[in-house]
mmCIF file of C-alpha atoms and ligand atoms in Angstrom:
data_model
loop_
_atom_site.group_PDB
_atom_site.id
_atom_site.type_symbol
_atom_site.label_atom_id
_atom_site.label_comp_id
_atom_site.label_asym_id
_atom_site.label_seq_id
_atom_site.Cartn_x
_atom_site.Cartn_y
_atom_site.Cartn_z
ATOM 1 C CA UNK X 59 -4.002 0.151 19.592
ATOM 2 C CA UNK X 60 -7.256 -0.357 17.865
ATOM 3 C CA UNK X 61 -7.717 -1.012 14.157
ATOM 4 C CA UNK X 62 -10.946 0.661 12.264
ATOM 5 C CA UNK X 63 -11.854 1.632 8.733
ATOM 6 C CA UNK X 64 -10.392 4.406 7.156
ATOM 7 C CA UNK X 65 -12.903 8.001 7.503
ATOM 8 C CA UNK X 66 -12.113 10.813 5.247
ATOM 9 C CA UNK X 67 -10.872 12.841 7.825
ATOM 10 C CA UNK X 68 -7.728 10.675 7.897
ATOM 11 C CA UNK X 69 -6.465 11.056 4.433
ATOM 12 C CA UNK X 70 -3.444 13.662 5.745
ATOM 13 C CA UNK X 71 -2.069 11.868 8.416
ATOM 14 C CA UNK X 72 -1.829 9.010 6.281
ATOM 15 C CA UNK X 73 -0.405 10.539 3.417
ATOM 16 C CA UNK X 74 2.417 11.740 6.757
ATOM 17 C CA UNK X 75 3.093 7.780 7.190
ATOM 18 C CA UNK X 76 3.507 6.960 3.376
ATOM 19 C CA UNK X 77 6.318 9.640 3.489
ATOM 20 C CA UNK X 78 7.696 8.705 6.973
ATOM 21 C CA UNK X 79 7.973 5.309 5.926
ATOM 22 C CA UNK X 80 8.824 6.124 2.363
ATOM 23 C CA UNK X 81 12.826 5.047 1.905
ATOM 24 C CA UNK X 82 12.430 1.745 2.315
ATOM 25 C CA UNK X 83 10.590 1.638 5.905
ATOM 26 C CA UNK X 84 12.384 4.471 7.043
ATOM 27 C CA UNK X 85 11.801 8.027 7.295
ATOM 28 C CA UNK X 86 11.776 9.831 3.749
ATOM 29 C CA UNK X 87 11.168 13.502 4.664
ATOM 30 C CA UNK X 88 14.659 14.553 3.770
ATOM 31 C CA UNK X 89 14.498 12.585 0.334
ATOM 32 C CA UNK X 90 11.704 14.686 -1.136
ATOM 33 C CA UNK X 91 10.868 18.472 -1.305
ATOM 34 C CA UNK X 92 6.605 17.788 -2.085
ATOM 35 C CA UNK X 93 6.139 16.046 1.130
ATOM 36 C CA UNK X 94 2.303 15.111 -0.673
ATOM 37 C CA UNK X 95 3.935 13.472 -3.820
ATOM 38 C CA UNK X 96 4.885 10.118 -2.459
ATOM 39 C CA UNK X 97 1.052 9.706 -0.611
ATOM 40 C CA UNK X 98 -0.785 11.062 -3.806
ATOM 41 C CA UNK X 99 0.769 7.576 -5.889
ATOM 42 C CA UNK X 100 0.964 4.758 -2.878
ATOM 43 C CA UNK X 101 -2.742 6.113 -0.361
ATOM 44 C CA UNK X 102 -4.709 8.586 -1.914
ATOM 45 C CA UNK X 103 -6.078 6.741 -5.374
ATOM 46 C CA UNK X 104 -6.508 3.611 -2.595
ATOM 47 C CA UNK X 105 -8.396 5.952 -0.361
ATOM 48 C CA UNK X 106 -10.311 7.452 -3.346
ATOM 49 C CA UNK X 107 -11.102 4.335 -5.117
ATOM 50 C CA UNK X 108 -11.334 1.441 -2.655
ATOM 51 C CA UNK X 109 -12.067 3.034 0.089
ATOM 52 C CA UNK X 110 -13.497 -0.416 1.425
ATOM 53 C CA UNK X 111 -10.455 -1.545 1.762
ATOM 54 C CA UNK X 112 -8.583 0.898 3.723
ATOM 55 C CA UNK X 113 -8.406 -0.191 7.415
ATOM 56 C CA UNK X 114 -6.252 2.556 10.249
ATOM 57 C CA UNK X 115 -4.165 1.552 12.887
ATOM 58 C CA UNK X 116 -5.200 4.303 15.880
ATOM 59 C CA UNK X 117 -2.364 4.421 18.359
ATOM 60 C CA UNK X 118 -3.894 4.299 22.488
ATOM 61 C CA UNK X 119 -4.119 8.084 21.810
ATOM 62 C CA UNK X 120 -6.161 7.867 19.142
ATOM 63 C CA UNK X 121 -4.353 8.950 16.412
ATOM 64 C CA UNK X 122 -3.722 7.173 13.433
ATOM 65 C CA UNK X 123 -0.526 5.298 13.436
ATOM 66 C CA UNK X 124 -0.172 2.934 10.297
ATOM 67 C CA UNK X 125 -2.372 1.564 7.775
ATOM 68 C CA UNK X 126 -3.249 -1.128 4.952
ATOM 69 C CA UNK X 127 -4.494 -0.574 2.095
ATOM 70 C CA UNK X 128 -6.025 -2.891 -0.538
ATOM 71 C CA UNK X 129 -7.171 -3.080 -4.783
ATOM 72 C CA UNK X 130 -9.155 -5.635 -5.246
ATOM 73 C CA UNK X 131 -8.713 -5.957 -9.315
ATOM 74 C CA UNK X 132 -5.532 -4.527 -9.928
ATOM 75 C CA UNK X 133 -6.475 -4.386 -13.666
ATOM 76 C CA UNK X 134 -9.853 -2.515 -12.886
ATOM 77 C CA UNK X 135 -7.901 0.009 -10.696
ATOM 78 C CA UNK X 136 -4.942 0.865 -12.450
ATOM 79 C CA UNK X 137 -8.142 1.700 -15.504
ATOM 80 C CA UNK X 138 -9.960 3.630 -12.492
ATOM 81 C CA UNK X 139 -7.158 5.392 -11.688
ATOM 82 C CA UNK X 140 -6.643 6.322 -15.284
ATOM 83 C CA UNK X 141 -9.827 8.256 -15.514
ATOM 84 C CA UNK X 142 -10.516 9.584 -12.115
ATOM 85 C CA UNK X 143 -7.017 9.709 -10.412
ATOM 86 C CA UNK X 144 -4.027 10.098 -12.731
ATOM 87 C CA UNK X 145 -5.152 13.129 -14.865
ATOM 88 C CA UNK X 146 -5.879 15.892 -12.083
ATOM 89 C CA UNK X 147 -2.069 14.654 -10.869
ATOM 90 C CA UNK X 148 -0.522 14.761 -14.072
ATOM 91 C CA UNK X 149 -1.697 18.259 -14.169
ATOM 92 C CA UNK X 150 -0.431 19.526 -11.305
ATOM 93 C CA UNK X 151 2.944 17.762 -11.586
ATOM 94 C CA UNK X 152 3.944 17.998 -15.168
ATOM 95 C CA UNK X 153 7.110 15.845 -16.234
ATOM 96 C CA UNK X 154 10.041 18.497 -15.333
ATOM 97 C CA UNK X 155 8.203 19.857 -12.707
ATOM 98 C CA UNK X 156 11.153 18.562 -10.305
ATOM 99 C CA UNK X 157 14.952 18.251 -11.123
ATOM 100 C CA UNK X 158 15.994 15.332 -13.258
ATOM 101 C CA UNK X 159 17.570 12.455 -11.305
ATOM 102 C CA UNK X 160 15.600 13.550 -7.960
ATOM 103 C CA UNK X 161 13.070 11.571 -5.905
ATOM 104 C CA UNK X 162 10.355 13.714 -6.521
ATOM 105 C CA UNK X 163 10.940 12.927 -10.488
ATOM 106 C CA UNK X 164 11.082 9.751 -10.171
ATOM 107 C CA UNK X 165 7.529 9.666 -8.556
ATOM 108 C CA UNK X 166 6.226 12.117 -11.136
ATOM 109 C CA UNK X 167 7.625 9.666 -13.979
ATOM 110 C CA UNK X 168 5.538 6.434 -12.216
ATOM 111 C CA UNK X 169 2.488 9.218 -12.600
ATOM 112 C CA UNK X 170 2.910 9.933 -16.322
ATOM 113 C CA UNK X 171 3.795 6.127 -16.602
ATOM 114 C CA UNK X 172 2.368 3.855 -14.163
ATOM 115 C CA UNK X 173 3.848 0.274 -13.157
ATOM 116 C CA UNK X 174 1.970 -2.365 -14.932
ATOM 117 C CA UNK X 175 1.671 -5.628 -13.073
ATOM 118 C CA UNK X 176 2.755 -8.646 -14.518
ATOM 119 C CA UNK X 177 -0.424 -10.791 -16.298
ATOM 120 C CA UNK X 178 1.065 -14.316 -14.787
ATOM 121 C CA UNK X 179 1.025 -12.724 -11.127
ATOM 122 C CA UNK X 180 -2.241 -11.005 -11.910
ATOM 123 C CA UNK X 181 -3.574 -14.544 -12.764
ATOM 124 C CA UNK X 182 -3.289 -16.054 -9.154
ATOM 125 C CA UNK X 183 -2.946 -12.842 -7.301
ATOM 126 C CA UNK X 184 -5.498 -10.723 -8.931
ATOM 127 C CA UNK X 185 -5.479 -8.179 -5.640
ATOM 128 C CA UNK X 186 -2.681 -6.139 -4.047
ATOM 129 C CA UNK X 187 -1.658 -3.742 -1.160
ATOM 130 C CA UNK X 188 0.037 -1.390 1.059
ATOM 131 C CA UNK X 189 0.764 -1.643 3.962
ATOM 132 C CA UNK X 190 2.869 0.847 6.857
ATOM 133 C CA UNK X 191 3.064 1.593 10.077
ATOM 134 C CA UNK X 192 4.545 4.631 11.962
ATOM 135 C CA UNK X 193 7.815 3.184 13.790
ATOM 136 C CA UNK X 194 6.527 3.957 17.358
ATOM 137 C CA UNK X 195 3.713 1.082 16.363
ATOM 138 C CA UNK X 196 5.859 -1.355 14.653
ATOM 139 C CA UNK X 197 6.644 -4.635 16.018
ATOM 140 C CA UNK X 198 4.043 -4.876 18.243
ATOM 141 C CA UNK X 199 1.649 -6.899 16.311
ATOM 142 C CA UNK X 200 -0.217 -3.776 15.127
ATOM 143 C CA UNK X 201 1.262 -4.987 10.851
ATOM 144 C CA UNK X 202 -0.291 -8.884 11.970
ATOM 145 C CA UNK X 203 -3.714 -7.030 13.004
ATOM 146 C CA UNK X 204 -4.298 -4.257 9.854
ATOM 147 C CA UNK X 205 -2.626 -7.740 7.381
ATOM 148 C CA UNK X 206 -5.079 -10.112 9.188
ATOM 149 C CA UNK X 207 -7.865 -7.445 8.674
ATOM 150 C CA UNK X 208 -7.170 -6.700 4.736
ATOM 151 C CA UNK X 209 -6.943 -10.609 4.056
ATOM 152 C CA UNK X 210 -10.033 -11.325 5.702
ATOM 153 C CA UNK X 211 -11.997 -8.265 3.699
ATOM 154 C CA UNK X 212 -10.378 -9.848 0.760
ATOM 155 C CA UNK X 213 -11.474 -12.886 0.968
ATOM 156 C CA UNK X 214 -14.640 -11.645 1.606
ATOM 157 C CA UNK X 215 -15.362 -9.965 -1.376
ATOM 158 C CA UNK X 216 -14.225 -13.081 -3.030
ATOM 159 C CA UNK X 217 -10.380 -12.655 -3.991
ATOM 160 C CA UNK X 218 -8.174 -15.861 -4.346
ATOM 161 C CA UNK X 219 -5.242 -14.046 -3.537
ATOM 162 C CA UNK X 220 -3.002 -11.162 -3.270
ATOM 163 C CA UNK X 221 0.285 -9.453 -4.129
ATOM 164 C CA UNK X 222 2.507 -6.850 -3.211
ATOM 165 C CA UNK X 223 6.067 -5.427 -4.534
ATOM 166 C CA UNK X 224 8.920 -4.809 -1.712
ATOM 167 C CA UNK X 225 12.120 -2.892 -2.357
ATOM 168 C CA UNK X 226 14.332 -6.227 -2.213
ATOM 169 C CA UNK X 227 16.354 -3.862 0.369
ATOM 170 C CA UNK X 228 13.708 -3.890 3.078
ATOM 171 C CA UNK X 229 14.559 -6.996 4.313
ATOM 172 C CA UNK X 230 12.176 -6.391 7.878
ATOM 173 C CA UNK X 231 9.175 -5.633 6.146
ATOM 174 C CA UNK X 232 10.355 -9.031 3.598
ATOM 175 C CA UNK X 233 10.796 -10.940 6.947
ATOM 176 C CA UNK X 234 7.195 -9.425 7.707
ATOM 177 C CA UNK X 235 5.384 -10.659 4.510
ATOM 178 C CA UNK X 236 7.032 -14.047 4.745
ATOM 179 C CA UNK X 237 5.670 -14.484 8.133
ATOM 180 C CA UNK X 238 2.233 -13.359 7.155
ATOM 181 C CA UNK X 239 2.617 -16.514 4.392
ATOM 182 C CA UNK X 240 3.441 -14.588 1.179
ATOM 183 C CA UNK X 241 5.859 -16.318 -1.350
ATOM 184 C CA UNK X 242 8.656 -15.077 -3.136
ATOM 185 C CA UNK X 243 7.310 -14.691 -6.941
ATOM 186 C CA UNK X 244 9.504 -12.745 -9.006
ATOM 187 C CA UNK X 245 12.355 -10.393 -8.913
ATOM 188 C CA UNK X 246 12.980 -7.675 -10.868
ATOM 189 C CA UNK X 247 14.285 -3.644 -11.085
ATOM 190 C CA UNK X 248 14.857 -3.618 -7.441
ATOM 191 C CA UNK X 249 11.815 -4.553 -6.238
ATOM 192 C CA UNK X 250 10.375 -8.439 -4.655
ATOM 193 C CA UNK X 251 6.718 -9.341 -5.650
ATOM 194 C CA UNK X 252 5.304 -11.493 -3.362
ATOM 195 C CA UNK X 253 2.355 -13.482 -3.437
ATOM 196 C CA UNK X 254 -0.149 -15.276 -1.070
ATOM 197 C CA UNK X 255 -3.564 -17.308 -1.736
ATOM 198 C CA UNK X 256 -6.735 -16.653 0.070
ATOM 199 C CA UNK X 257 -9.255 -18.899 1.004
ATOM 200 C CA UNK X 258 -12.869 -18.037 0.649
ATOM 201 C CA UNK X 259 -14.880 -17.441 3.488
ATOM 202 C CA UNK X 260 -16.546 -20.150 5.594
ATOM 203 C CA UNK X 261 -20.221 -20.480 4.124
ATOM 204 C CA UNK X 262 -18.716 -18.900 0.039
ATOM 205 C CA UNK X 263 -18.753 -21.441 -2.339
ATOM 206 C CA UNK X 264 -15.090 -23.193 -2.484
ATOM 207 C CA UNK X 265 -14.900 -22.714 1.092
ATOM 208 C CA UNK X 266 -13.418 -25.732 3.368
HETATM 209 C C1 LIG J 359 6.754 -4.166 7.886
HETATM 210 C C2 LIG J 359 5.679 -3.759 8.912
HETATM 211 C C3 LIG J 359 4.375 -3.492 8.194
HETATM 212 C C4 LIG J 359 5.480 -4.898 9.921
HETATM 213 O O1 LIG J 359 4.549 -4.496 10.907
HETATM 214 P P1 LIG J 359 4.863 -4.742 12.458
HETATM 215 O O2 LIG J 359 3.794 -4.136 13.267
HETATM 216 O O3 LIG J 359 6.243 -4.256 12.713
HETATM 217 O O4 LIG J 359 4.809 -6.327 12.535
HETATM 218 P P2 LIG J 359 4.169 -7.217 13.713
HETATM 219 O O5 LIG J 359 4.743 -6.778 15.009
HETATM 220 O O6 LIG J 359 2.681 -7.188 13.608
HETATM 221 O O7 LIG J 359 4.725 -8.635 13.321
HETATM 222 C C5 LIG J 359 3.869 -9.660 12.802
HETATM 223 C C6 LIG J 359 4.622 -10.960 12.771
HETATM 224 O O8 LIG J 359 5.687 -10.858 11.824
HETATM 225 C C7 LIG J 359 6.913 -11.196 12.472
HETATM 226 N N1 LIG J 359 7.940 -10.351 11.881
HETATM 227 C C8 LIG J 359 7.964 -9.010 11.797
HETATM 228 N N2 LIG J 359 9.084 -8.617 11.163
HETATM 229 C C9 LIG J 359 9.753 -9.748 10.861
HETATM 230 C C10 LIG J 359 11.010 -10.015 10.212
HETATM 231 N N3 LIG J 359 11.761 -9.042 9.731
HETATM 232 N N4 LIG J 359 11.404 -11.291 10.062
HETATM 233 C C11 LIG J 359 10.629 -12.331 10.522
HETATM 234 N N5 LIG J 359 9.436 -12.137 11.152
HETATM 235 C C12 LIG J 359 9.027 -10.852 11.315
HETATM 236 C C13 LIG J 359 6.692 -10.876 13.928
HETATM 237 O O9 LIG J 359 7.594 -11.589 14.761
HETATM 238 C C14 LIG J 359 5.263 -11.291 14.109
HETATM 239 O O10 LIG J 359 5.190 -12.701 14.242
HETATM 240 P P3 LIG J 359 4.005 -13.384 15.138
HETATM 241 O O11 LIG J 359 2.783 -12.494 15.014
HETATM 242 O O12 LIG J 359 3.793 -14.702 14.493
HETATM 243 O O13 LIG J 359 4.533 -13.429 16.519
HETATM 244 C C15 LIG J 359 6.101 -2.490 9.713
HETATM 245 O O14 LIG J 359 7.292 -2.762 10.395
HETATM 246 C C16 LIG J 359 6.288 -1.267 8.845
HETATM 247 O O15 LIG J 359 5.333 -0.569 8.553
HETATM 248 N N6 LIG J 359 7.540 -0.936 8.471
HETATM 249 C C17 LIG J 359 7.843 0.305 7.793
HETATM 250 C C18 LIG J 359 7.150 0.485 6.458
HETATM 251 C C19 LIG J 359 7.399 -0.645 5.487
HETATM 252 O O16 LIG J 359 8.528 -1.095 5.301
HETATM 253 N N7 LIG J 359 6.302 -1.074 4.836
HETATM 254 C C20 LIG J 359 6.342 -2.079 3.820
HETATM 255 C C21 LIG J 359 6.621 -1.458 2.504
HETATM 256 S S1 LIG J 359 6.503 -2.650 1.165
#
């Protein structure tokens, strides 16, 4: 397995792991009937807007297997995606465009009305992520590799640290992000934030 940055020519298979991996790690291709919906909230505005920080997992075959993906400013995104991601979406899936109480509506909701992140996380952990990986590649240190990657391109474009949110039900890919140094934060609606501090660079100012 080999780890690269993301080319353009990868945004559907990724968008295929954001839905395989969609129900809490595991396969979500039964849960929702657009099998784009769930890739055009969690990779394609990442893809679109910080490209940068997109980095593929290639299985030995070649084929993209799992990726991470990074914001740097979660406040200058979530205002990026505003103008350049969020309208073309909420025209092609209009609220009621799915059946009330179904997956698909719930996703549409979050693209009429975004999460906001919480200003005290924000503070320390001004960056956050994605991250998932195709079962076939999990726990073979491919997650350790694309994490190690993002941090270090983090870091380098001179984040102090990061955060992520984790259905509090996924308790591998919480035993993952523990392991990879992130702290519990907060709790809330279902979902774990977790936090972890970066340290600049060797050679960047505030570097030890
Ligand atoms: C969670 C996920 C990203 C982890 O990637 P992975 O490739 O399986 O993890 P790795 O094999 O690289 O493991 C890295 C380290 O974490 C440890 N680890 C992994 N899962 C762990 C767990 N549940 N508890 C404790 N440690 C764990 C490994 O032992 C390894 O430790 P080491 O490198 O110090 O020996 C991956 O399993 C995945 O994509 N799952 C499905 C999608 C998902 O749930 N994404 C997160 C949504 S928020």
């Amino acid at each position: 397995m080999a780890i690269r940055p993301y080319a353009p020519l990868d945004v559907n298979r990724l968008y295929d792991v954001c839905l395989r991996t969609g129900a809490d790690g595991e396969d979500a291709r039964g849960l929702y009937r657009d099998p784009r919906l769930l890739g055009s909230v969690y990779v394609g505005p990442y893809l679109a807007l910080e490209p940068g920080l997109a980095f593929v997992l290639d299985d030995d075959a070649g084929h993209a297997c799992g990726y991470v993906l990074g914001a740097r400013d979660t406040v200058a995104f979530a205002r990026a995606c505003e103008l350049d991601w969020w309208p073309a979406l909420r025209a092609q899936y209009p609220v009621g465009a799915f059946a009330d109480g179904s997956a698909d509506a719930e996703v549409v909701a979050l693209i009429h009305t975004p999460n906001v992140a919480d200003p005290a996380v924000l503070a320390a952990y001004p960056s956050h992520l994605h991250i998932d990986l195709l079962p076939r590649c999990q726990g073979t240190g491919g997650g350790r590799a694309l994490m190690t990657r993002l941090l270090a391109a983090l870091a380098e474009v001179g984040s102090p640290g990061v955060h992520l949110v984790v259905s509090s039900t996924n308790e591998r890919a919480i035993g993952f992000y523990r392991r990879m140094g992130f702290a519990d934060l907060a709790a809330s609606g279902g979902g774990l934030t977790m936090g972890r501090r970066l340290e600049p660079p060797p050679g960047q100012p505030g570097a030890h």
